[in-house]
Coordinates of C-alpha atoms and ligand atoms in Angstrom, one line a residue:
M262 CA -22.6 -0.1 -2.8
L263 CA -20.6 -3.2 -3.4
L264 CA -21.8 -4.1 -6.8
E265 CA -20.5 -7.6 -7.2
R266 CA -21.7 -8.6 -3.8
Y267 CA -25.1 -7.2 -4.5
L268 CA -25.3 -9.1 -7.8
E269 CA -24.1 -12.2 -6.1
T270 CA -27.0 -11.9 -3.6
I271 CA -29.7 -11.3 -6.1
G272 CA -28.2 -13.9 -8.4
S273 CA -28.2 -16.6 -5.8
E274 CA -31.7 -15.8 -4.7
A275 CA -32.9 -15.9 -8.4
I276 CA -31.3 -19.4 -8.7
Q277 CA -33.1 -20.6 -5.6
R278 CA -36.4 -19.3 -6.8
A279 CA -35.9 -20.4 -10.4
L280 CA -35.1 -24.0 -9.5
N281 CA -37.2 -24.4 -6.3
L282 CA -34.2 -25.2 -4.3
D283 CA -34.1 -25.5 -0.5
G284 CA -31.7 -22.6 -0.3
P285 CA -29.7 -20.1 -2.2
R286 CA -26.7 -21.4 -4.3
P287 CA -23.6 -19.3 -5.4
A288 CA -24.4 -17.3 -8.5
L289 CA -20.6 -17.0 -9.3
V290 CA -20.8 -13.5 -10.7
R291 CA -17.9 -12.4 -13.0
P292 CA -17.4 -9.3 -15.1
T293 CA -17.9 -10.2 -18.8
T294 CA -14.8 -10.3 -21.0
D295 CA -16.3 -8.2 -23.6
P296 CA -19.0 -5.4 -23.0
K297 CA -20.9 -6.7 -26.1
F298 CA -21.9 -9.7 -23.9
G299 CA -23.3 -7.4 -21.2
D300 CA -21.8 -6.3 -17.9
F301 CA -21.6 -9.5 -15.9
Q302 CA -21.9 -13.1 -16.3
I303 CA -23.5 -15.5 -13.9
N304 CA -21.9 -19.0 -13.9
G305 CA -23.8 -20.7 -11.1
A306 CA -25.7 -23.0 -13.5
M307 CA -22.5 -24.6 -14.6
K308 CA -21.7 -25.7 -11.1
L309 CA -25.3 -26.7 -10.2
A310 CA -25.5 -28.9 -13.2
K311 CA -23.2 -31.4 -11.5
E312 CA -25.1 -31.2 -8.3
L313 CA -28.6 -31.7 -9.9
G314 CA -27.5 -34.0 -12.7
R315 CA -29.1 -31.8 -15.4
P316 CA -27.6 -30.0 -18.4
P317 CA -26.4 -26.5 -17.5
R318 CA -28.3 -24.8 -20.4
E319 CA -31.6 -26.3 -19.1
L320 CA -30.9 -24.7 -15.7
A321 CA -29.7 -21.5 -17.0
Q322 CA -32.9 -20.8 -18.9
P323 CA -35.2 -20.4 -15.8
I324 CA -32.4 -18.6 -14.0
A325 CA -32.3 -16.0 -16.7
E326 CA -36.1 -15.6 -16.5
A327 CA -36.0 -15.1 -12.8
L328 CA -33.3 -12.4 -13.2
R329 CA -35.4 -10.5 -15.7
G330 CA -37.8 -9.4 -13.0
I331 CA -35.2 -7.5 -11.1
D332 CA -34.8 -3.7 -11.0
A333 CA -31.0 -3.7 -11.6
I334 CA -31.2 -6.0 -14.6
E335 CA -32.1 -4.9 -18.0
K336 CA -31.5 -8.1 -19.9
A337 CA -30.5 -11.6 -19.0
E338 CA -29.6 -14.1 -21.7
V339 CA -28.3 -17.6 -21.7
A340 CA -25.0 -18.0 -23.6
G341 CA -22.4 -20.6 -24.4
P342 CA -22.7 -23.9 -22.5
G343 CA -24.8 -22.4 -19.7
F344 CA -23.8 -18.9 -18.6
V345 CA -26.3 -16.1 -18.0
N346 CA -25.1 -12.8 -19.4
I347 CA -26.6 -9.8 -17.7
H348 CA -26.9 -6.2 -18.8
L349 CA -27.4 -3.8 -16.0
S350 CA -30.2 -1.2 -16.3
N351 CA -29.1 2.3 -16.9
A352 CA -31.9 3.7 -14.9
W353 CA -30.8 1.5 -11.9
I354 CA -27.1 2.5 -12.3
A355 CA -28.2 6.2 -12.4
K356 CA -30.2 5.8 -9.3
T357 CA -27.3 4.0 -7.4
L358 CA -24.8 6.6 -8.5
T359 CA -27.1 9.4 -7.4
E360 CA -27.1 7.9 -3.9
A361 CA -23.3 7.7 -4.0
L362 CA -23.1 11.3 -5.2
H363 CA -25.1 12.5 -2.2
D364 CA -22.8 10.5 0.1
L365 CA -20.1 13.2 0.7
D366 CA -18.5 11.3 3.6
R367 CA -17.9 8.0 1.8
D368 CA -18.6 8.4 -1.9
G369 CA -20.8 5.3 -1.7
V370 CA -18.1 3.0 -0.3
P371 CA -19.6 1.0 2.6
P372 CA -17.4 0.1 5.6
V373 CA -16.6 -3.5 6.3
E374 CA -19.0 -5.5 8.4
D375 CA -16.3 -7.0 10.6
P376 CA -13.6 -4.4 11.5
E377 CA -10.3 -5.8 12.6
K378 CA -7.4 -4.4 14.4
V379 CA -4.5 -4.4 12.0
I380 CA -0.9 -3.6 12.6
V381 CA 0.9 -2.3 9.6
D382 CA 4.6 -2.6 10.0
F383 CA 6.2 -0.4 7.5
S384 CA 9.1 1.9 6.5
S385 CA 11.3 0.6 9.5
P386 CA 14.6 1.8 8.4
N387 CA 17.8 1.3 10.4
I388 CA 19.2 4.0 12.5
A389 CA 22.7 5.2 11.5
K390 CA 22.2 4.0 7.9
Q391 CA 20.7 5.8 4.9
M392 CA 17.2 4.8 4.1
H393 CA 17.5 3.0 0.8
V394 CA 15.0 2.8 -2.0
G395 CA 13.5 -0.4 -0.5
H396 CA 12.6 1.6 2.6
L397 CA 11.1 4.3 0.3
R398 CA 8.9 1.6 -1.3
S399 CA 8.0 0.2 2.0
T400 CA 7.0 3.7 3.3
I401 CA 4.9 4.5 0.2
I402 CA 3.2 1.1 -0.1
G403 CA 2.7 0.8 3.7
D404 CA 1.2 4.2 4.0
A405 CA -1.2 3.5 1.1
I406 CA -2.3 0.2 2.6
S407 CA -2.8 1.9 6.0
R408 CA -5.0 4.6 4.5
I409 CA -7.1 2.1 2.5
L410 CA -7.6 -0.2 5.5
S411 CA -8.6 2.7 7.7
F412 CA -11.0 4.0 5.2
V413 CA -12.8 0.7 4.9
G414 CA -13.2 0.7 8.6
H415 CA -10.4 -1.2 10.2
D416 CA -8.7 -0.1 13.3
V417 CA -5.1 0.4 11.9
V418 CA -1.9 0.8 14.0
R419 CA 0.9 2.2 11.8
D420 CA 4.1 1.0 13.4
N421 CA 7.6 2.1 12.4
H422 CA 9.7 -0.9 13.6
L423 CA 13.0 1.1 13.5
G424 CA 16.2 -0.9 13.5
D425 CA 17.5 1.0 16.5
W426 CA 19.3 -1.7 18.5
G427 CA 22.0 -4.2 17.9
T428 CA 25.8 -4.6 17.6
Q429 CA 26.4 -1.5 15.5
F430 CA 25.9 0.7 18.7
G431 CA 29.0 -0.6 20.3
L432 CA 31.0 0.4 17.3
L433 CA 29.2 3.7 17.1
I434 CA 29.9 4.6 20.7
V435 CA 33.6 4.0 20.4
G436 CA 33.7 5.4 16.9
M437 CA 32.0 8.7 17.8
R438 CA 34.5 9.1 20.6
E439 CA 37.3 8.8 18.2
W440 CA 36.1 10.5 15.0
G441 CA 32.7 12.0 15.7
E442 CA 31.8 15.6 14.9
E443 CA 28.9 16.9 16.8
A444 CA 28.2 19.7 14.3
A445 CA 27.9 17.2 11.5
L446 CA 25.8 15.0 13.7
Q447 CA 23.3 17.8 14.2
S448 CA 23.2 19.0 10.5
D449 CA 23.2 15.6 8.8
P450 CA 22.9 12.9 11.4
I451 CA 22.6 9.8 9.3
T452 CA 25.5 10.7 7.0
E453 CA 27.7 11.4 10.0
L454 CA 26.6 8.2 11.8
E455 CA 27.2 6.2 8.8
R456 CA 30.6 7.7 8.1
V457 CA 31.7 6.9 11.6
Y458 CA 30.2 3.5 11.6
K459 CA 32.3 2.6 8.6
L460 CA 35.5 3.9 10.1
A461 CA 34.8 2.0 13.3
S462 CA 33.8 -1.3 11.6
E463 CA 36.9 -1.2 9.4
R464 CA 39.1 -0.5 12.4
A465 CA 37.5 -3.3 14.4
G466 CA 38.2 -5.7 11.5
R467 CA 42.0 -5.3 11.9
D468 CA 42.3 -4.1 15.5
E469 CA 41.3 -6.6 18.2
A470 CA 41.7 -4.3 21.1
F471 CA 39.3 -1.8 19.4
A472 CA 36.8 -4.5 18.6
D473 CA 36.9 -5.6 22.3
Q474 CA 36.3 -2.0 23.4
A475 CA 33.3 -1.9 21.1
R476 CA 31.9 -5.1 22.6
A477 CA 32.5 -3.9 26.0
E478 CA 30.5 -0.6 25.3
L479 CA 27.8 -2.6 23.7
A480 CA 27.5 -4.8 26.8
K481 CA 27.4 -1.7 29.0
L482 CA 24.6 -0.2 26.8
Q483 CA 22.6 -3.4 26.9
S484 CA 22.9 -3.7 30.7
G485 CA 21.6 -0.1 31.2
D486 CA 24.7 1.9 31.7
A487 CA 23.6 5.5 32.0
D488 CA 26.3 7.2 29.9
N489 CA 26.0 4.8 27.0
R490 CA 22.3 4.9 27.1
K491 CA 22.4 8.7 26.8
L492 CA 24.7 8.4 23.8
W493 CA 22.4 5.9 22.2
E494 CA 19.4 8.1 22.9
H495 CA 21.2 10.9 21.2
F496 CA 21.9 8.9 18.1
V497 CA 18.3 7.8 17.9
E498 CA 17.0 11.3 18.5
V499 CA 19.2 13.0 15.7
S500 CA 18.3 10.2 13.3
R501 CA 14.6 10.6 14.0
T502 CA 14.8 14.3 13.2
A503 CA 16.2 13.5 9.9
L504 CA 13.6 10.7 9.2
D505 CA 10.8 13.0 10.3
A506 CA 11.8 15.5 7.7
V507 CA 11.5 12.7 5.0
Y508 CA 8.1 11.6 6.4
A509 CA 6.8 15.1 6.5
E510 CA 7.7 15.6 2.9
L511 CA 6.0 12.3 2.0
D512 CA 3.0 13.2 4.2
V513 CA 3.4 9.8 6.1
S514 CA 2.8 9.4 9.7
F515 CA 2.9 6.6 12.4
D516 CA 0.9 5.8 15.4
V517 CA 3.7 4.1 17.2
W518 CA 7.5 3.8 16.8
L519 CA 8.1 0.6 18.5
G520 CA 11.6 -0.2 17.2
E521 CA 13.8 -3.1 18.0
S522 CA 15.0 -1.5 21.2
A523 CA 11.5 -1.7 22.6
Y524 CA 11.7 -5.4 22.8
H525 CA 15.2 -5.7 24.1
E526 CA 14.1 -6.9 27.6
A527 CA 11.7 -9.5 26.2
L528 CA 14.4 -11.4 24.3
P529 CA 15.7 -13.8 26.9
G530 CA 12.0 -14.9 27.7
V531 CA 11.5 -15.6 23.9
V532 CA 14.5 -17.9 23.8
D533 CA 13.3 -19.7 27.0
A534 CA 9.8 -20.2 25.6
L535 CA 11.2 -21.7 22.4
L536 CA 13.5 -24.0 24.4
G537 CA 10.8 -24.9 26.9
K538 CA 8.3 -25.9 24.2
G539 CA 10.9 -27.9 22.4
I540 CA 10.7 -25.7 19.4
A541 CA 14.3 -24.7 19.5
R542 CA 17.4 -26.5 20.9
E543 CA 20.9 -25.7 21.7
D544 CA 23.6 -26.3 19.1
D545 CA 27.1 -25.6 19.9
G546 CA 26.2 -22.8 22.3
A547 CA 23.7 -21.2 19.9
V548 CA 19.9 -21.6 20.2
C549 CA 18.2 -22.5 16.9
I550 CA 15.0 -23.8 15.3
F551 CA 15.9 -26.8 13.1
W552 CA 13.0 -27.0 10.8
D553 CA 13.9 -30.5 9.5
E554 CA 13.6 -31.8 13.0
L555 CA 10.0 -30.5 13.7
D556 CA 7.1 -32.7 12.5
S557 CA 4.7 -29.9 12.9
A558 CA 6.7 -27.5 10.8
P559 CA 5.3 -26.4 7.4
K560 CA 6.4 -28.7 4.5
N561 CA 8.4 -26.3 2.5
L562 CA 10.5 -25.3 5.6
R563 CA 11.0 -28.9 6.7
K564 CA 13.3 -29.3 3.7
Q565 CA 15.3 -26.3 5.0
K566 CA 18.7 -27.3 6.3
T567 CA 19.9 -23.9 7.7
P568 CA 18.1 -23.2 11.0
F569 CA 16.4 -20.1 12.3
I570 CA 18.9 -18.8 14.9
V571 CA 17.4 -17.0 17.8
R572 CA 20.5 -16.7 20.0
K573 CA 24.1 -16.7 18.9
K574 CA 26.9 -18.5 20.5
D575 CA 28.2 -15.4 22.2
G576 CA 24.8 -14.8 23.7
A577 CA 23.7 -12.1 21.3
F578 CA 20.0 -12.0 20.1
L579 CA 19.1 -11.5 16.5
Y580 CA 16.6 -9.9 14.2
S581 CA 14.6 -13.1 14.4
T582 CA 14.4 -13.0 18.2
T583 CA 13.2 -9.4 18.2
D584 CA 10.6 -10.2 15.6
I585 CA 9.2 -13.1 17.7
A586 CA 9.0 -10.8 20.7
T587 CA 7.3 -8.2 18.5
V588 CA 4.6 -10.6 17.3
L589 CA 3.9 -11.6 20.9
H590 CA 3.5 -8.0 21.9
R591 CA 1.1 -7.3 19.1
A592 CA -0.9 -10.4 19.8
N593 CA -0.9 -10.3 23.6
A594 CA -0.7 -6.7 24.5
L595 CA -2.3 -4.9 21.5
H596 CA -4.8 -7.7 20.8
A597 CA -4.3 -7.3 17.1
D598 CA -6.1 -9.5 14.6
R599 CA -3.6 -9.1 11.8
A600 CA -0.2 -7.9 11.2
L601 CA 1.1 -6.9 7.8
Y602 CA 4.9 -6.6 7.2
V603 CA 5.6 -4.3 4.3
V604 CA 9.1 -5.4 3.6
D605 CA 10.9 -6.2 0.3
N606 CA 10.7 -9.7 -1.2
R607 CA 14.3 -10.5 -0.3
Q608 CA 13.2 -11.0 3.3
G609 CA 10.6 -13.6 2.2
L610 CA 12.3 -16.5 3.9
H611 CA 12.8 -14.6 7.2
F612 CA 9.0 -14.0 7.4
Q613 CA 8.1 -17.5 6.4
Q614 CA 10.2 -18.7 9.3
L615 CA 9.0 -16.1 11.7
F616 CA 5.4 -17.0 11.0
A617 CA 6.0 -20.7 11.3
A618 CA 7.7 -20.1 14.6
M619 CA 4.7 -18.1 15.8
R620 CA 2.3 -20.9 14.9
L621 CA 4.4 -23.3 16.8
L622 CA 4.2 -21.0 19.8
G623 CA 0.4 -21.1 19.5
V624 CA -0.1 -17.5 18.2
D625 CA -3.1 -17.5 15.9
M626 CA -3.1 -13.9 14.8
A627 CA -3.1 -13.5 11.0
L628 CA 0.5 -12.6 9.8
E629 CA 1.2 -11.6 6.3
H630 CA 4.3 -10.6 4.5
I631 CA 3.5 -7.8 2.1
G632 CA 6.4 -8.2 -0.2
F633 CA 7.5 -6.0 -3.1
G634 CA 10.1 -6.1 -5.9
T635 CA 13.1 -4.0 -6.6
V636 CA 13.4 -0.6 -8.1
L637 CA 15.5 -0.7 -11.3
G638 CA 17.5 2.1 -12.9
R639 CA 17.3 2.9 -16.5
D640 CA 20.0 0.3 -17.2
G641 CA 17.5 -2.4 -15.8
K642 CA 19.8 -3.1 -12.9
P643 CA 18.8 -2.4 -9.2
L644 CA 18.8 1.3 -8.8
R645 CA 22.0 2.5 -7.3
T646 CA 21.9 4.7 -4.3
R647 CA 25.1 6.4 -5.3
D648 CA 25.8 8.7 -8.1
A649 CA 28.6 8.3 -10.7
S650 CA 31.1 10.0 -8.3
G651 CA 30.2 7.7 -5.5
H652 CA 28.1 10.2 -3.5
V653 CA 25.0 8.7 -1.8
I654 CA 21.7 9.7 -3.2
T655 CA 19.7 10.3 -0.1
L656 CA 16.0 9.9 -0.1
A657 CA 15.7 13.6 0.9
S658 CA 17.7 14.6 -2.2
L659 CA 15.7 12.3 -4.4
L660 CA 12.4 14.0 -3.2
E661 CA 14.0 17.5 -3.7
E662 CA 14.9 16.5 -7.3
S663 CA 11.4 15.4 -7.9
K664 CA 10.0 18.7 -6.9
Q665 CA 12.5 20.6 -9.1
R666 CA 11.8 18.4 -12.1
A667 CA 8.0 18.9 -11.5
R668 CA 8.5 22.6 -11.5
A669 CA 10.4 22.5 -14.8
R670 CA 7.6 20.4 -16.4
I671 CA 5.1 22.8 -15.0
D672 CA 6.9 25.8 -16.4
E673 CA 7.1 24.1 -19.8
G674 CA 3.3 23.5 -19.7
I675 CA 2.7 27.2 -18.8
A676 CA 4.9 28.3 -21.6
E677 CA 3.0 26.1 -24.0
G678 CA -0.3 27.3 -22.7
R679 CA -1.4 23.9 -21.4
L680 CA -1.2 24.7 -17.8
R681 CA -2.0 27.7 -15.7
V682 CA -0.5 28.1 -12.2
R683 CA -0.6 31.2 -10.2
P684 CA 2.9 32.3 -9.1
E685 CA 2.0 32.2 -5.4
E686 CA 0.8 28.6 -5.8
M687 CA 3.8 27.4 -7.7
D688 CA 5.7 25.9 -4.7
E689 CA 2.8 24.0 -3.5
V690 CA 1.8 22.7 -6.9
S691 CA 5.4 21.6 -7.7
R692 CA 5.5 19.8 -4.4
V693 CA 2.2 18.0 -4.8
V694 CA 3.0 17.1 -8.4
G695 CA 6.7 16.0 -7.8
I696 CA 6.0 13.9 -4.7
G697 CA 2.9 12.5 -6.2
A698 CA 4.7 11.5 -9.2
V699 CA 7.3 9.4 -7.3
K700 CA 4.6 7.8 -5.3
Y701 CA 2.3 7.0 -8.3
A702 CA 5.1 5.5 -10.3
D703 CA 5.6 3.1 -7.5
L704 CA 2.0 2.4 -6.6
R705 CA 0.6 1.9 -10.0
Q706 CA 2.7 -1.3 -10.3
N707 CA 1.6 -4.6 -8.9
R708 CA 3.9 -4.3 -5.8
L709 CA 5.4 -7.8 -6.4
S710 CA 7.0 -6.8 -9.7
D711 CA 10.2 -4.8 -10.2
Y712 CA 9.8 -1.5 -11.8
Q713 CA 12.0 0.9 -13.6
F714 CA 12.7 4.4 -12.2
D715 CA 12.4 6.8 -15.0
W716 CA 12.0 10.5 -14.3
D717 CA 10.5 11.4 -17.7
K718 CA 7.7 8.8 -17.6
M719 CA 7.1 9.5 -14.0
I720 CA 6.7 13.3 -14.3
S721 CA 4.3 13.4 -17.2
F722 CA 1.1 15.1 -17.9
Q723 CA 0.3 12.4 -20.4
G724 CA -0.3 8.7 -20.0
N725 CA -0.5 6.7 -16.8
A726 CA 1.4 9.0 -14.5
G727 CA 0.6 10.9 -11.3
P728 CA 0.6 14.4 -12.9
Y729 CA -1.8 13.3 -15.7
L730 CA -4.4 12.2 -13.0
Q731 CA -3.8 15.4 -10.9
Y732 CA -4.4 17.4 -14.1
A733 CA -7.6 15.4 -14.8
Y734 CA -8.8 16.3 -11.3
A735 CA -8.0 20.0 -11.8
R736 CA -9.9 20.0 -15.1
C737 CA -13.0 18.7 -13.5
A738 CA -12.6 21.2 -10.7
S739 CA -12.1 24.0 -13.3
I740 CA -15.5 23.2 -14.9
F741 CA -17.1 24.2 -11.6
A742 CA -15.1 27.3 -11.2
K743 CA -15.9 28.4 -14.8
G744 CA -19.6 28.0 -14.0
G745 CA -19.3 29.9 -10.7
L746 CA -20.3 26.7 -8.9
T747 CA -18.9 24.6 -6.1
M748 CA -18.5 21.0 -6.6
D749 CA -20.4 20.0 -3.4
D750 CA -23.3 22.2 -3.8
S751 CA -23.9 21.0 -7.4
A752 CA -23.8 17.4 -6.1
A753 CA -26.1 18.0 -3.2
E754 CA -29.4 17.9 -5.1
A755 CA -28.4 16.5 -8.5
S756 CA -29.9 13.4 -10.0
I757 CA -27.8 11.4 -12.4
L758 CA -29.3 10.4 -15.8
L759 CA -27.3 8.2 -18.2
E760 CA -28.6 9.4 -21.6
T761 CA -25.8 9.0 -24.1
P762 CA -23.5 6.0 -24.6
T763 CA -20.4 7.9 -23.3
E764 CA -22.4 8.8 -20.1
Q765 CA -23.4 5.1 -19.8
T766 CA -19.8 4.1 -20.1
L767 CA -18.6 6.6 -17.5
G768 CA -21.5 5.6 -15.2
R769 CA -20.3 2.0 -15.3
H770 CA -16.7 3.0 -14.4
L771 CA -18.0 5.1 -11.5
M772 CA -20.0 2.1 -10.3
R773 CA -16.9 0.0 -9.8
F774 CA -15.3 2.3 -7.1
A775 CA -16.5 0.7 -3.9
D776 CA -15.6 -2.8 -5.2
V777 CA -12.1 -1.6 -6.2
V778 CA -11.4 -0.1 -2.8
H779 CA -12.5 -3.1 -1.0
Q780 CA -10.6 -5.4 -3.2
A781 CA -7.4 -3.3 -2.8
A782 CA -8.0 -3.6 1.0
I783 CA -8.5 -7.3 1.0
T784 CA -5.4 -8.0 -1.2
S785 CA -3.2 -5.2 0.0
Q786 CA -2.9 -4.0 -3.6
P787 CA -3.0 -0.3 -3.9
H788 CA -2.4 -0.5 -7.7
L789 CA -6.0 -1.6 -8.1
I790 CA -7.1 1.9 -7.0
C791 CA -4.5 3.6 -9.3
E792 CA -5.8 1.4 -12.3
H793 CA -9.4 2.5 -11.5
V794 CA -8.4 6.2 -11.2
Y795 CA -6.6 6.1 -14.5
E796 CA -9.4 4.2 -16.4
L797 CA -11.9 6.5 -14.9
S798 CA -10.0 9.6 -16.1
R799 CA -10.0 8.2 -19.6
A800 CA -13.7 7.4 -19.5
F801 CA -14.2 10.9 -18.4
N802 CA -12.3 12.3 -21.4
G803 CA -14.5 10.3 -23.7
F804 CA -17.6 11.8 -22.0
Y805 CA -16.2 15.3 -22.0
A806 CA -15.3 15.3 -25.6
E807 CA -18.9 14.4 -26.5
C808 CA -21.1 15.8 -23.9
P809 CA -21.3 19.6 -23.1
V810 CA -21.6 20.1 -19.4
L811 CA -22.0 23.8 -18.6
D812 CA -23.7 24.4 -21.9
A813 CA -26.3 21.7 -21.4
D814 CA -29.8 22.5 -20.1
G815 CA -32.0 21.7 -17.2
A816 CA -31.8 18.1 -15.8
T817 CA -29.1 17.1 -18.3
R818 CA -26.8 19.9 -17.1
E819 CA -27.5 19.0 -13.6
S820 CA -26.7 15.3 -14.2
R821 CA -23.5 16.0 -16.1
L822 CA -22.3 18.3 -13.3
G823 CA -23.1 15.4 -11.1
L824 CA -21.1 13.0 -13.2
T825 CA -18.3 15.5 -13.2
A826 CA -18.4 15.9 -9.5
M827 CA -18.4 12.2 -8.9
T828 CA -15.5 11.6 -11.3
A829 CA -13.5 14.4 -9.5
R830 CA -14.3 13.0 -6.1
Q831 CA -13.3 9.4 -7.1
I832 CA -10.0 10.7 -8.5
R833 CA -9.4 12.8 -5.3
R834 CA -10.4 10.1 -3.0
G835 CA -8.6 7.4 -4.9
L836 CA -5.4 9.3 -4.9
D837 CA -5.8 10.3 -1.3
L838 CA -6.2 6.6 -0.4
V839 CA -2.8 6.0 -1.9
G840 CA -1.3 9.1 -0.2
I841 CA -1.3 11.4 -3.3
G842 CA -2.6 14.9 -3.1
V843 CA -4.4 17.1 -5.7
V844 CA -4.7 20.8 -6.4
D845 CA -7.8 22.6 -7.6
R846 CA -6.1 24.7 -10.2
M847 CA -3.3 24.0 -12.7
Ligands
LIG1026 N1 14.8 -2.8 9.7 C1 14.6 -3.8 8.7 C2 15.4 -3.5 7.5 O1 15.7 -2.4 7.2 C3 13.1 -3.9 8.3 C4 12.2 -4.3 9.4 C5 10.9 -4.7 9.0 N2 10.0 -5.1 10.0 C6 10.1 -6.2 10.8 N3 9.3 -6.4 11.8 N4 11.1 -7.1 10.6 O2 15.7 -4.4 6.8

């Protein structure tokens, strides 16, 4: 159940009853800053004081009394200038947790009441260029957001908006003819395309005839020439194979791959529409949106002198034009309610302009830029994608390294007797731990901040790191194994009791899960779920240090097994919602 929403409902009804009002008023429920004041604070009296012209403490008194009669509430006291502090009842928490424990499908997380169709535009690397760390972040964050939104009940379309169209293909076509090696293209397509592209663009810079040739090939491609089309398809296909390998390793999938090329034919229409509605105008042969000339443009953009160019002087369309066509497709053909663009902060201005242009075109679908910061190296500077000798560090090699490092750490743990992994499970465990560590290091941060890439902190069985949480899960699972029990069977009939203080603390953490998941969905902040899982694991440690589980008796044993199962399931579900796996044994 959504705890804060429930408290808000009972709180606002209590206010109405207590003060004989014509209808409910907001209870304004907030978690308390210190558990010694209780679990939540109801601030509604403060606001009502103004409306009713009475001192807030005088209103808070009857509100507290009205709250005292409610099942969920153990204690309600007036505090400070007129807050009401409430302590939840342990019996009520235990009853609510028992219901969630029996809910194997959703772990007590209700679906949203108003599901929407949401496009998540993420990953979206450019063909013929190595994916950089920014694309890795987009892939990891976008996948997590998609999983979270689907779980709470939205209809999610995961779209990989590949950069698969544009001027580089003219250069690639002439370049491949000149320098291309088919074998290299097959074995390591992106590296080969990148190599050839560099040679070609360098040559075009000093050789006009060559540059002309490239432009001619591009024009042929764009007008549908069969040979060039075939070449282009080949480039895209081999690149996709390489990308698919990375996505498979990351366990990330897409529903559609509507890259830039998919919108190619819609681009002239976009420019016509912008011109027709007086949103864009011609300037020296180019077509641009001049924000400072548009009364209806958003304020911050109106100060912007540089225009949003949608067609260049030579007739070429741009990233901006394609993105406008893409929104139109998402709104008009896919009937989406929202689109989320998981792209790094540096493209912030682009999206502001894109969204403003769409408003001017009359599109009312919700559009959000889900930005994120930069990955820094140990030196605090943006992580370099080349090693000391200038070799590119590809994403594939980075993931390979993470698995190797995880394996080394696991070997260490086995040697020291902390971990136990069966030899035949070693590959799988190293993969889950290594890839999970890279993802967790990224996702535990508020996405807007930069973070430092640090192998040692990332692959750690202590502290706030992926392996630590996976270990916490395995430890819960091992309790069931040791007792010859299965987690689900033990949960099926169990009733939770919250007898000792550490059980009550653990119970309060477990109660927050549904709220956290919904909050993460609303704000597109997967780190909220990571935070929850981490704090839950710590609360579980506190419980486990003090409360025997298998050695307890009767109803206490049953309840403690239930608490353990629920902890394990929230860790597993929480990690799964951000795309991280677990193993039962390690
Ligand atoms: N291909 C772009 C890049 O690598 C990212 C595309 C993001 N999505 C979008 N609809 N603009 O920078």
